[in-house]
Every structure is written in C-alpha cells, then in structure tokens.
Amino acid sequence: MDRIAALLVHPDPAVRTALRTELCRVDFIRVLGEAADAYEASELLRAIPYGLLFCGVDLGGEMGGFELAEALAAAKRQPGLVFIAADETRAFRAFELGAADYLLWPFTPQRFAQTLDRLARFRPAFREAPPPEWRAAAAPRPGQDDDGDDEAGGEETVRLPLEEDEEDRFLSALRQAWDPRHERAVDIEKLPITLDGRTILLPYTQILFIEAYEDYSFVHTASQKMLTSYRLKNLEERLRPHRFFRVHRKYLVNLDQVTEIATLPGGNFMLRTAGKTRIELPIGRRRIGELKQILGL
C-alpha cells in the first residue's frame, strides 16, 4: 500500500523523536526526513514531494512555521499541515493557513490518535509515495546484536530504505540543508498575504515599499496598504536578493521603483518612488553610503 511521505520540522529533538515513534506505527504515513529549522525544511521540500508536514510553530529562527507554510502556498500541491505548539493562542492562525490539525506539546497518545483519524479522513488530498523495495540490512555495528539493538543502550538508529533515485535526491537535499556555505534561494517571487480569510500572492514587482509597524508591517503598493504578520527584519532577508534595500529602520524600499534621491537641508536625504502619487521616504545617514554604492553613484 502506498504511504504518505512526511517531514518532521522542529528544533527540539525530543519532539521529533516522539512524532517519529508514533508515526512508525501508522500504516499510511512514512517519515522521510527531519529538519531542525525552516531553512533545512525548505531544502528538503524542494527536493522531495512530501505529502505531510509536521511543523513546529516556533522554529527558533527568523522564519517560523507559519512563514514556512505561507512560502508553500504557491505550490501546485501543498503538503498537509499539522502544527505543533506550546499553547492554543495561535490555533486560529494555523487553521487559517489550512492546517489539518494543531497539536499541543506534550501531546498524549489519545490526542495524537485523533490527529491520525483526521489525517486518515483527509488522506485523498495528500500526495502519496510508492512503497520502496526493501534491501538487505547491513552488518551490525560493533556493540550491536543481530537484531540491531545497542547492547549498551544509547540512541536508536532508524533505517529507512529508499529507491535509488529517491535516495540520491534525499542525500542531495540533506547536503544542501546542512552546508552553511549553501546560498538558499527564495522559493517564489511572490509574497503571501492573508486578507479577509483568503491568501493573495503579491508579486515582488508590485511592492513599492514596506513599513514597520510594531511587530508587524504594512506592505504598500501603488493602490493598497496591507497589514501583514511579517516583521520587517524577516522581509529584508527575503527581499534583499530582489533589489530591496533597508533605507531606514522603519522602511524597506523596492529600488526598481525609486525615481529620485533628493538632498534635503541639514545633510538629510529622501527617496521618491514611481507612480501617480510620489511617495517620499527618509534615508538613514548610516545607510546612504551603501545605497549610493549599490546604485553606482
């Protein structure tokens, strides 16, 4: 019987171990990888057609579980989502993103059984992977008996046989995820924004600038101003490779939309953007040198 390929994403190895232990008993799910943060997960998701994603809400980095889910919103077939969190405060946001379930850690076997029942009902919507051809197990390691158990205790090794082409893609994705020198590309050149219960995909080219607002941000286009859940720092990391520049602690601007740099009294500077209505943005003094260098001035 075909099984759904699942990816476990959580910074806590104890959570991943608990999930793996429960899922190894399930006949329609096959765990095919783990990641400690969103960036590792992104590399694996690009290489392997996962049908399920068990993902922490807080992933210990700039990009959390919700941001990872939003980045996957443009995929032709999104993986089913099960979020893991420490409390219930963000459950509504999780279900807005189309989550199949929202689990509180630590979860009980009874509660996890409810999750599996729900996934079983949703199963036709998830991508299933064909079963692998089982291979002969390798010789036991020193200190291991014939059953593969460590005589002295210690960690358990999970053996997961793969097809040859599947194995190559999996190992390649792991190498990229664990290589600190690997430059991680942006998934899509559109920004997912949730408005009135629906998610729109805003092309980067339509963004004039982004304005910080407490722990959120306003995304400005020629005709709209949209409040988003992104922090400006996160958007700066995502959009900088696409010619966006942090001109001020509060503003991130699309350089393709800049038409003029004006010098103001007192040694200050101002950007003006394209469009029917000219928008002026201040440039921080510490940033003007880098901006001129980028623009070749």
Tab-separated table of C-alpha atoms in Angstrom:
chain	number	residue	atom	x	y	z
A	1	MET	CA	0.000	0.000	0.000
A	2	ASP	CA	1.324	3.449	-0.884
A	3	ARG	CA	2.123	5.700	2.050
A	4	ILE	CA	2.286	9.460	2.512
A	5	ALA	CA	5.828	10.848	2.795
A	6	ALA	CA	6.097	13.016	5.925
A	7	LEU	CA	8.668	15.607	7.002
A	8	LEU	CA	9.175	16.449	10.697
A	9	VAL	CA	10.237	20.049	11.378
A	10	HIS	CA	11.004	21.094	14.944
A	11	PRO	CA	14.063	22.486	16.779
A	12	ASP	CA	13.585	20.111	19.740
A	13	PRO	CA	14.866	16.577	19.016
A	14	ALA	CA	12.607	15.203	21.772
A	15	VAL	CA	9.548	16.388	19.857
A	16	ARG	CA	10.811	14.896	16.609
A	17	THR	CA	11.575	11.596	18.360
A	18	ALA	CA	8.084	11.450	19.877
A	19	LEU	CA	6.498	12.138	16.486
A	20	ARG	CA	8.653	9.559	14.748
A	21	THR	CA	7.850	6.958	17.414
A	22	GLU	CA	4.123	7.466	17.000
A	23	LEU	CA	4.226	7.617	13.198
A	24	CYS	CA	6.269	4.434	12.768
A	25	ARG	CA	3.135	2.515	13.850
A	26	VAL	CA	0.949	4.150	11.195
A	27	ASP	CA	0.402	2.149	8.030
A	28	PHE	CA	-0.351	5.079	5.707
A	29	ILE	CA	2.472	7.503	6.706
A	30	ARG	CA	6.199	7.137	6.094
A	31	VAL	CA	8.602	9.571	7.807
A	32	LEU	CA	11.105	10.600	5.162
A	33	GLY	CA	13.240	13.253	6.794
A	34	GLU	CA	13.664	15.653	9.699
A	35	ALA	CA	14.695	19.293	9.911
A	36	ALA	CA	15.555	21.496	12.873
A	37	ASP	CA	14.536	24.808	11.264
A	38	ALA	CA	12.656	26.312	8.347
A	39	TYR	CA	15.713	26.658	6.127
A	40	GLU	CA	16.639	22.984	6.371
A	41	ALA	CA	12.997	22.133	5.732
A	42	SER	CA	12.888	24.350	2.628
A	43	GLU	CA	15.812	22.491	1.067
A	44	LEU	CA	14.171	19.118	1.686
A	45	LEU	CA	10.780	20.320	0.449
A	46	ARG	CA	12.336	21.500	-2.819
A	47	ALA	CA	13.891	18.093	-3.428
A	48	ILE	CA	11.249	15.661	-2.170
A	49	PRO	CA	7.478	15.651	-2.873
A	50	TYR	CA	6.251	15.451	0.723
A	51	GLY	CA	2.579	14.870	1.346
A	52	LEU	CA	2.601	15.789	5.058
A	53	LEU	CA	4.434	18.363	7.141
A	54	PHE	CA	4.512	18.079	10.946
A	55	CYS	CA	5.838	21.504	11.847
A	56	GLY	CA	6.526	23.495	14.988
A	57	VAL	CA	5.030	26.970	15.177
A	58	ASP	CA	8.233	28.314	16.747
A	59	LEU	CA	11.326	27.061	14.927
A	60	GLY	CA	13.955	29.018	16.828
A	61	GLY	CA	14.955	31.278	13.921
A	62	GLU	CA	13.769	34.283	11.969
A	63	MET	CA	11.397	32.104	9.953
A	64	GLY	CA	8.734	30.211	11.881
A	65	GLY	CA	6.278	27.501	10.967
A	66	PHE	CA	3.611	29.911	9.737
A	67	GLU	CA	6.072	31.719	7.455
A	68	LEU	CA	7.207	28.362	6.079
A	69	ALA	CA	3.575	27.426	5.363
A	70	GLU	CA	2.978	30.763	3.632
A	71	ALA	CA	6.029	30.203	1.434
A	72	LEU	CA	4.498	26.879	0.352
A	73	ALA	CA	1.167	28.489	-0.513
A	74	ALA	CA	2.032	28.799	-4.215
A	75	ALA	CA	2.953	25.124	-4.618
A	76	LYS	CA	0.796	23.180	-7.068
A	77	ARG	CA	0.080	20.630	-4.349
A	78	GLN	CA	0.746	21.807	-0.832
A	79	PRO	CA	1.623	19.212	1.803
A	80	GLY	CA	-0.918	18.640	4.535
A	81	LEU	CA	-0.034	20.662	7.642
A	82	VAL	CA	-0.025	19.624	11.287
A	83	PHE	CA	1.313	22.363	13.566
A	84	ILE	CA	2.882	21.701	16.987
A	85	ALA	CA	2.786	24.475	19.589
A	86	ALA	CA	3.179	25.086	23.316
A	87	ASP	CA	-0.227	26.773	23.735
A	88	GLU	CA	-3.503	27.419	21.940
A	89	THR	CA	-3.032	31.126	21.248
A	90	ARG	CA	-2.197	30.707	17.559
A	91	ALA	CA	-4.569	27.907	16.658
A	92	PHE	CA	-6.880	30.209	14.695
A	93	ARG	CA	-3.962	31.403	12.547
A	94	ALA	CA	-2.937	27.778	11.907
A	95	PHE	CA	-6.383	26.809	10.629
A	96	GLU	CA	-6.489	29.975	8.501
A	97	LEU	CA	-3.436	28.538	6.741
A	98	GLY	CA	-5.348	25.319	6.050
A	99	ALA	CA	-3.838	23.146	8.800
A	100	ALA	CA	-5.275	19.673	9.212
A	101	ASP	CA	-4.630	19.852	12.952
A	102	TYR	CA	-2.989	21.885	15.724
A	103	LEU	CA	-1.259	19.803	18.409
A	104	LEU	CA	-0.178	20.997	21.838
A	105	TRP	CA	3.158	19.682	23.083
A	106	PRO	CA	3.454	17.465	25.009
A	107	PHE	CA	0.617	15.515	23.415
A	108	THR	CA	-0.955	12.343	24.761
A	109	PRO	CA	-1.291	9.144	22.708
A	110	GLN	CA	-5.055	9.642	22.778
A	111	ARG	CA	-4.787	13.162	21.359
A	112	PHE	CA	-2.343	12.037	18.670
A	113	ALA	CA	-4.742	9.237	17.722
A	114	GLN	CA	-7.334	11.947	16.997
A	115	THR	CA	-4.821	13.633	14.698
A	116	LEU	CA	-4.274	10.379	12.829
A	117	ASP	CA	-8.033	9.873	12.466
A	118	ARG	CA	-8.316	13.325	10.960
A	119	LEU	CA	-5.401	12.706	8.583
A	120	ALA	CA	-6.939	9.408	7.529
A	121	ARG	CA	-10.139	11.246	6.569
A	122	PHE	CA	-8.155	13.866	4.618
A	123	ARG	CA	-5.870	11.262	3.087
A	124	PRO	CA	-7.109	11.521	-0.533
A	125	ALA	CA	-5.892	15.144	-0.611
A	126	PHE	CA	-2.298	14.262	0.342
A	127	ARG	CA	0.411	13.177	-2.071
A	128	GLU	CA	1.317	9.519	-1.538
A	129	ALA	CA	4.687	7.965	-2.256
A	130	PRO	CA	5.087	4.447	-3.682
A	131	PRO	CA	6.466	1.849	-1.285
A	132	PRO	CA	10.243	1.254	-1.533
A	133	GLU	CA	11.899	-2.032	-2.362
A	134	TRP	CA	13.330	-3.343	0.877
A	135	ARG	CA	17.034	-4.089	0.831
A	136	ALA	CA	19.089	-6.440	2.932
A	137	ALA	CA	20.202	-4.815	6.175
A	138	ALA	CA	23.878	-4.035	6.623
A	139	ALA	CA	26.032	-5.993	9.049
A	140	PRO	CA	25.547	-4.994	12.705
A	141	ARG	CA	27.856	-2.338	14.083
A	142	PRO	CA	30.264	-3.240	16.890
A	143	GLY	CA	28.307	-3.226	20.133
A	144	GLN	CA	25.096	-4.141	18.342
A	145	ASP	CA	23.371	-7.536	18.414
A	146	ASP	CA	21.804	-9.338	15.468
A	147	ASP	CA	18.503	-7.504	15.968
A	148	GLY	CA	20.223	-4.147	15.564
A	149	ASP	CA	19.793	-3.168	19.218
A	150	ASP	CA	22.622	-1.410	21.023
A	151	GLU	CA	23.792	-3.696	23.793
A	152	ALA	CA	24.973	-0.756	25.872
A	153	GLY	CA	21.852	1.305	25.308
A	154	GLY	CA	22.173	4.736	23.666
A	155	GLU	CA	20.434	6.175	20.651
A	156	GLU	CA	18.235	4.162	18.333
A	157	THR	CA	19.019	4.258	14.611
A	158	VAL	CA	16.034	4.379	12.296
A	159	ARG	CA	16.697	2.582	8.986
A	160	LEU	CA	14.732	3.928	6.076
A	161	PRO	CA	15.288	2.131	2.746
A	162	LEU	CA	14.743	4.250	-0.357
A	163	GLU	CA	14.598	3.800	-4.101
A	164	GLU	CA	17.919	4.684	-5.757
A	165	ASP	CA	16.668	7.865	-7.439
A	166	GLU	CA	14.786	8.854	-4.291
A	167	GLU	CA	17.902	8.245	-2.205
A	168	ASP	CA	20.027	10.473	-4.458
A	169	ARG	CA	17.562	13.356	-4.195
A	170	PHE	CA	17.246	12.900	-0.441
A	171	LEU	CA	21.007	12.893	0.179
A	172	SER	CA	21.490	15.874	-2.106
A	173	ALA	CA	18.835	17.806	-0.192
A	174	LEU	CA	20.459	16.905	3.130
A	175	ARG	CA	23.861	18.089	1.912
A	176	GLN	CA	22.395	21.428	0.873
A	177	ALA	CA	20.401	21.807	4.093
A	178	TRP	CA	23.454	21.153	6.278
A	179	ASP	CA	26.007	23.092	4.230
A	180	PRO	CA	26.415	26.532	5.881
A	181	ARG	CA	28.006	27.861	2.677
A	182	HIS	CA	24.988	26.943	0.569
A	183	GLU	CA	23.078	30.012	-0.616
A	184	ARG	CA	19.386	29.359	-0.090
A	185	ALA	CA	17.220	30.715	-2.880
A	186	VAL	CA	13.867	32.362	-2.301
A	187	ASP	CA	11.097	29.890	-3.094
A	188	ILE	CA	8.889	32.185	-5.177
A	189	GLU	CA	8.949	35.839	-6.211
A	190	LYS	CA	5.571	36.496	-4.617
A	191	LEU	CA	4.699	37.435	-1.055
A	192	PRO	CA	1.761	35.528	0.504
A	193	ILE	CA	-0.521	37.939	2.356
A	194	THR	CA	-3.694	36.898	4.199
A	195	LEU	CA	-6.618	39.309	3.757
A	196	ASP	CA	-10.169	38.679	4.943
A	197	GLY	CA	-9.633	34.936	5.290
A	198	ARG	CA	-8.013	34.471	1.870
A	199	THR	CA	-4.363	34.427	0.856
A	200	ILE	CA	-3.205	36.553	-2.050
A	201	LEU	CA	0.192	36.154	-3.720
A	202	LEU	CA	1.617	39.621	-4.289
A	203	PRO	CA	4.432	39.781	-6.897
A	204	TYR	CA	7.530	41.495	-5.536
A	205	THR	CA	7.489	43.824	-8.543
A	206	GLN	CA	4.208	45.369	-7.357
A	207	ILE	CA	5.589	46.343	-3.938
A	208	LEU	CA	6.684	49.985	-3.636
A	209	PHE	CA	7.927	49.821	-0.065
A	210	ILE	CA	7.296	48.140	3.277
A	211	GLU	CA	6.815	49.984	6.538
A	212	ALA	CA	7.498	48.562	10.003
A	213	TYR	CA	4.598	48.712	12.447
A	214	GLU	CA	5.372	47.312	15.914
A	215	ASP	CA	5.856	43.536	15.368
A	216	TYR	CA	4.026	43.671	12.031
A	217	SER	CA	4.471	45.519	8.752
A	218	PHE	CA	2.471	47.421	6.162
A	219	VAL	CA	3.092	46.444	2.537
A	220	HIS	CA	2.481	49.378	0.188
A	221	THR	CA	1.615	49.013	-3.494
A	222	ALA	CA	0.520	51.755	-5.908
A	223	SER	CA	-3.094	51.294	-4.814
A	224	GLN	CA	-3.121	49.426	-1.475
A	225	LYS	CA	-1.710	49.412	2.034
A	226	MET	CA	-1.910	45.929	3.581
A	227	LEU	CA	-1.151	44.938	7.172
A	228	THR	CA	0.828	41.678	7.368
A	229	SER	CA	2.160	39.448	10.147
A	230	TYR	CA	5.744	39.701	8.847
A	231	ARG	CA	8.446	41.546	10.736
A	232	LEU	CA	10.488	43.997	8.674
A	233	LYS	CA	13.728	42.176	9.501
A	234	ASN	CA	12.338	38.920	8.079
A	235	LEU	CA	11.176	40.640	4.909
A	236	GLU	CA	14.544	42.341	4.492
A	237	GLU	CA	16.288	38.940	4.469
A	238	ARG	CA	13.780	37.558	1.991
A	239	LEU	CA	13.631	40.519	-0.385
A	240	ARG	CA	17.180	41.865	-0.380
A	241	PRO	CA	18.248	39.495	-3.241
A	242	HIS	CA	15.392	41.054	-5.261
A	243	ARG	CA	16.762	44.622	-5.119
A	244	PHE	CA	15.001	45.732	-1.948
A	245	PHE	CA	17.005	47.962	0.384
A	246	ARG	CA	16.522	48.968	4.037
A	247	VAL	CA	16.775	52.750	3.682
A	248	HIS	CA	15.673	53.409	7.259
A	249	ARG	CA	14.979	51.371	10.377
A	250	LYS	CA	11.277	51.644	9.510
A	251	TYR	CA	11.341	51.335	5.706
A	252	LEU	CA	12.306	48.696	3.141
A	253	VAL	CA	12.076	50.005	-0.423
A	254	ASN	CA	11.953	48.368	-3.868
A	255	LEU	CA	14.881	50.025	-5.688
A	256	ASP	CA	13.256	49.299	-9.049
A	257	GLN	CA	10.515	51.749	-8.035
A	258	VAL	CA	12.883	54.578	-6.990
A	259	THR	CA	12.978	57.532	-9.398
A	260	GLU	CA	14.914	60.156	-7.424
A	261	ILE	CA	17.234	60.730	-4.482
A	262	ALA	CA	16.798	64.231	-3.101
A	263	THR	CA	19.196	66.105	-0.842
A	264	LEU	CA	17.455	67.954	1.985
A	265	PRO	CA	18.651	70.739	4.294
A	266	GLY	CA	20.769	69.545	7.209
A	267	GLY	CA	22.511	66.796	5.234
A	268	ASN	CA	19.438	64.554	5.094
A	269	PHE	CA	18.278	62.542	2.092
A	270	MET	CA	14.923	61.456	0.722
A	271	LEU	CA	13.835	58.823	-1.814
A	272	ARG	CA	10.968	59.349	-4.203
A	273	THR	CA	9.174	56.383	-5.770
A	274	ALA	CA	7.379	55.840	-9.054
A	275	GLY	CA	3.626	56.020	-9.504
A	276	LYS	CA	0.876	58.597	-9.906
A	277	THR	CA	1.406	59.701	-6.317
A	278	ARG	CA	5.050	60.324	-5.465
A	279	ILE	CA	5.994	58.806	-2.129
A	280	GLU	CA	8.927	60.238	-0.189
A	281	LEU	CA	10.903	58.063	2.218
A	282	PRO	CA	13.712	59.202	4.528
A	283	ILE	CA	17.167	57.630	4.174
A	284	GLY	CA	19.104	56.980	7.362
A	285	ARG	CA	22.503	58.700	7.353
A	286	ARG	CA	24.290	55.421	8.073
A	287	ARG	CA	22.657	53.822	5.025
A	288	ILE	CA	23.211	56.468	2.354
A	289	GLY	CA	26.782	55.346	1.601
A	290	GLU	CA	25.767	51.732	0.992
A	291	LEU	CA	22.798	52.822	-1.100
A	292	LYS	CA	24.977	55.013	-3.336
A	293	GLN	CA	27.373	52.117	-3.776
A	294	ILE	CA	24.532	49.808	-4.831
A	295	LEU	CA	23.246	52.408	-7.301
A	296	GLY	CA	26.750	53.137	-8.649
A	297	LEU	CA	26.702	56.809	-7.588
